[in-house]
Amino acid sequence: MAHALLKGETGDWEIVIGLEIHAQVLTKSKLFSGASADFGGAPNAHVSPVDAGMPGMLPVINKKCVESAVKTGLGLNAQINKYSVFERKNYFYPDLPQGYQISQYAHPIVGNGEIEIDLADGSSKIVGIERLHLEQDAGKSLHDQHPTKSYLDLNRSGNPLMEIVSKPDMNSAEEAAAYVTKIRAILRYLGTCDGNMDEGSMRCDVNVSVRKPGAALGTRCEIKNVNSIRFVAQAIECEAKRQIEVIEGGDKIVQETRLFDTKAGTTRAMRSKEEAHDYRYFPDPDLLPLKLEQDFIDAIKKTLPELPDAKKYRFMKDYGLSVADASTLISEKSRADYFEAAVKGNDAKLTANWVLTELLGALNRAEKDLGDSPVSATQLGGLVALISDNTISGRIAKEVFAEMFATGKNAAAIVEEKGLRQVSDTGAIEKIVDDVLKNNPDKIAEYKSGKDKLFGFFVGQVLKQSGGKANPGMVNELLKSKLDKA
Amino acid sequence: MKNLTSLTIKEALAGLKKKDFSAVDLTEAHIKATEAARHLNCYILETFDIARKQAAASDARYAKGEARLLDGIPIAMKDLFCTEGVQTTAASNILKGFKPPYESTVSGNMFRDGAVMLGKANLDEFAMGSANITSAYGNVINPWKRKSDDKPLVPGGSSGGSAAAVAARIAMGATGTDTGGSIRQPASFCGISGIKPTYGRCSRFGIVAFASSLDQAGPFARSAEDCALLLQSMAGYDSKDSTSVNCPVPDYASTIAQGVKGLKVGVPKEYRIDGTNPEILKLWERGVEMLKDAGAEIVDVSLPYTKYALQTYYVIAPAECSSNLARYDGVRFGQRVEGDNLIDTYEKTRAAGFGKEVKRRILIGTYVLSAGYYDAYYNKARRVRKLIWQDFIEAYKKCDLLLTPTAPTAAFAIGENMQDPVTMYLNDVFTIPASMAGMPGMSVPVGLSADGLPLGLQLLGKPFDEATIFRAAQAIEKAANFTALPQLAQARAA
């Protein structure tokens, strides 16, 4: 897709976007302590002396988190670094009990990689991954519990995070949203992060700059902690507009950290580069460099599931689906699984349509997730089969589906109960056709004089008289031959 | 019967087994001696109630014939080891009243083996110092007096309380930690033995951190054999410390008497540093002769990067300390001084909580890690550190052990060597290189200075080869026959 350019007073502007995604590793315990990493729980219920930064406490790396980082790195088609180093990022804040965050800096566990993002027009684009590193989360400061005091909840302190840093390869809010969507899909496919942005287990920092097409990179601003895909897109749109206005107004962009105000739909400055901390990174002397064996990496490679892009191409190749349909189906693993269960023995294109349009539409209206669908994949497959073998027409099928969605019954049972079986008896249909033709001599004359569109009128009349049950194909055929002879 | 406080641990264990006396008797004798030596200020906290309970439990085990490695032996615990439910201060105001809800691995190991804790021994604040004059709980006084005057002398540091207690015969042994010489230098100043094992030999879990890549726990005692016994209990792999090494701990006692026949002992020429007391150099020569007479082969070796060790140490150790001490912010534990806002609270808490030397090192460490200075200081120091390590590895191709002085002087008086920090830092010039390289080192008392003060020599060994150090230490011990007692202990014996 061509770059989406923004129009300013002085001409076109190009947006350049890079994203840092913090994804909490889906593990039972924290990155360096045995405490539970579960979401929720009473404040400070999941805190070990290590997480609270007590004197003499030492971090011990959680092997499971290393496996997850490697697995995710493989899922991002990235280089796995067999040698990586945990470093201390030093700054003072009450929710950072040790006075430093253990992170990776000069030597991350995962290096360069790339993923493909799917855009609405059916095109796709490669976005580079700069690195993925492991780090511990901070606790939470609660400022709204007391008029003069702040409270601390260290449940999150020490939780394992993977920070996934993209290259500045995105040029529109749509691309950034597609990137986050794809990263989330990959994480969920891999089972290394639940991707729940509303619970904070996936968060985004968005780097935005603007430039005239072909010019050198502009000064960037970082929008911190954006917590939904929709907000990522909105934040980029408004930040890019702000930057263009600043530059076109004759000012310069100051490199700074900003916050996105979701209610006002604007970004505002948090701290400038001058106020930025000197983090004094240095290798954590409590932890040895992390050295991985090739066997360890190979064993993880063997556990990799089919990833979204591979699935997308397989759906296109094996089922003959369009890029758009395949991309939408694979964007959620549960959706792809649903489709594959429903499509067994059925027409793929028809099944995809039913999943994407009817089922997702109905779920959306009912505000339900696919996991809570009243119609199982097998049931939907049953309905599609009834359409394919001409037991019911597409129109009746919609009626049947509504009933299935409401009651959870099988399609075949509903068709039998309600007598909705399609009429494919030539004699019966012929009788209705004759009836319709006999009652509309004027319309026949108009049709004959060249008003072809009236054919649809005759079809409609026949279907109506049959209570929608007449096989539309046969109706067409019979009408055509009879009108030709008339 | 011999005075119970003058026994070695080995002798005491034999006496306990034979029921010559009980663990309670032994502990009470030490409690009494401690009470009489309170002017030395060896302890920040006496834990006599705990000691009495532990001693009674030891007696019960002796009665059942289930005695353990150190059952009933009264020791001093450096107040840098977290002890569950017992105040642990690191000699700092900022941790005043802090009672850890966990036990350090080393203290836990010793309690498992039946050791009796008399108290939490005084030290330099956060183990930063070489004279035990930076403690927020007062100076420790060396039980030794020099002939020339009656001034109170320092016990060395940072494990000054531990060393003084063992020398004064108010504890049979003690735990210490050594970051740049904090076990070996006070052992030398107090006329006792002390070993810093190989980095990774003892778990650091539960030890208040000073400089994580250097800190290592080790014991003090009045014989090489007693040190071996204590280390046997303290050492071992611990999954809670990622830098602890999974390397079996040999039975030191079974090899300690093997002597040094056939061993090659290296004498590094770089340890002849200008300004070293000639008495110390003479003592060193005596030490070489002792080992030679005992059958060791003496070889000259060179450790060319030795001269950079001190400077490098004073970049690395403060850098790590500046980060390690960031957690003392008054938010979750220890002392807090309320301020008008968060920053004010931080500033007031730290201003009141940290002493001068600790603040100095935090400032140095913050500086050497800051943007623009990192490569010139911290990174360069790390590279030099590698070369220092390489020096040892090369030297150990030619020899099994190294023999050097422990400290450039005997114990000095409180107030001396304090004109500037660097003079004080020079105390550790012989001990720091092995710390930087993670090598094990031990100080053994060899003789007295003309002024009547003990002087020690340092044995340095190969990684995880403390067993060979103990053999040589015992050989020197036999040859030196160091029987002098500090005045205080003489008085008690009389």
Short mmCIF file of C-alpha atoms in Angstrom, two decimals, chain A residues 49-50 52-61 87-88 90-100 152 154 278-288, chain B residues 82 95 98 101-102 199 204-208 212-213 239-243 319-320 323-324 326-328 331-333 342 346 350 366 369-371 374 378 382:
data_model
loop_
_atom_site.label_atom_id
_atom_site.label_comp_id
_atom_site.label_asym_id
_atom_site.label_seq_id
_atom_site.Cartn_x
_atom_site.Cartn_y
_atom_site.Cartn_z
CA PRO A 49 11.19 -10.47 49.93
CA VAL A 50 13.02 -10.46 46.58
CA ALA A 52 10.16 -6.04 47.82
CA GLY A 53 13.89 -5.36 47.47
CA MET A 54 14.66 -6.50 51.01
CA PRO A 55 18.31 -6.44 52.16
CA GLY A 56 20.38 -9.41 51.05
CA MET A 57 17.77 -10.76 48.65
CA LEU A 58 19.00 -12.05 45.31
CA PRO A 59 17.35 -12.58 41.92
CA VAL A 60 17.28 -16.04 40.33
CA ILE A 61 16.17 -16.22 36.71
CA GLU A 87 21.69 -5.09 33.48
CA ARG A 88 20.46 -2.74 36.14
CA ASN A 90 18.94 2.68 38.07
CA TYR A 91 16.33 5.22 39.13
CA PHE A 92 14.46 6.07 42.29
CA TYR A 93 10.75 5.60 42.65
CA PRO A 94 8.77 4.05 45.50
CA ASP A 95 7.17 1.43 43.25
CA LEU A 96 10.65 0.28 42.17
CA PRO A 97 11.71 -1.40 45.42
CA GLN A 98 15.31 -2.23 44.51
CA GLY A 99 16.04 1.24 43.22
CA TYR A 100 16.80 -0.35 39.88
CA LEU A 152 2.07 0.95 47.11
CA LEU A 154 3.97 -4.49 44.76
CA ASP A 278 20.64 8.89 33.49
CA TYR A 279 19.87 5.25 34.13
CA ARG A 280 23.47 4.23 34.75
CA TYR A 281 22.99 0.82 33.18
CA PHE A 282 25.58 -1.75 34.21
CA PRO A 283 25.62 -5.57 34.21
CA ASP A 284 23.77 -6.91 37.26
CA PRO A 285 26.49 -8.52 39.37
CA ASP A 286 23.88 -10.75 41.03
CA LEU A 287 23.19 -12.54 37.74
CA LEU A 288 25.60 -14.30 35.46
CA CYS B 82 20.34 -11.43 58.01
CA LEU B 95 18.57 -0.32 59.18
CA PHE B 98 15.22 -3.97 61.01
CA PRO B 101 11.73 -12.21 58.02
CA TYR B 102 14.33 -14.60 56.57
CA TYR B 199 33.93 -16.17 45.16
CA ARG B 204 25.44 -14.50 49.43
CA PHE B 205 21.70 -15.02 49.99
CA GLY B 206 20.69 -13.00 53.01
CA ILE B 207 23.96 -11.10 53.34
CA VAL B 208 23.38 -7.36 53.12
CA SER B 212 27.93 -8.10 44.82
CA SER B 213 30.68 -9.25 42.48
CA SER B 239 20.10 -22.21 44.28
CA LYS B 240 18.98 -18.91 45.79
CA ASP B 241 22.27 -17.26 44.79
CA SER B 242 22.90 -17.31 41.02
CA THR B 243 26.61 -16.65 41.59
CA ALA B 319 29.71 1.39 41.40
CA GLU B 320 27.99 -1.74 42.68
CA SER B 323 23.15 0.58 43.05
CA ASN B 324 22.92 -1.95 45.89
CA ALA B 326 19.46 2.39 46.34
CA ARG B 327 16.89 0.19 48.11
CA TYR B 328 17.46 1.96 51.42
CA VAL B 331 9.84 3.36 52.09
CA ARG B 332 9.50 -0.29 53.09
CA PHE B 333 11.80 -1.05 56.02
CA LEU B 342 8.90 12.16 48.20
CA TYR B 346 14.46 10.40 50.35
CA ARG B 350 19.49 9.08 53.53
CA THR B 366 27.15 7.07 40.86
CA LEU B 369 28.50 4.83 36.17
CA SER B 370 27.06 8.06 34.83
CA ALA B 371 26.72 8.89 31.16
CA TYR B 374 31.05 5.03 32.23
CA TYR B 378 33.59 1.55 35.05
CA ARG B 382 36.10 -4.11 34.29
#
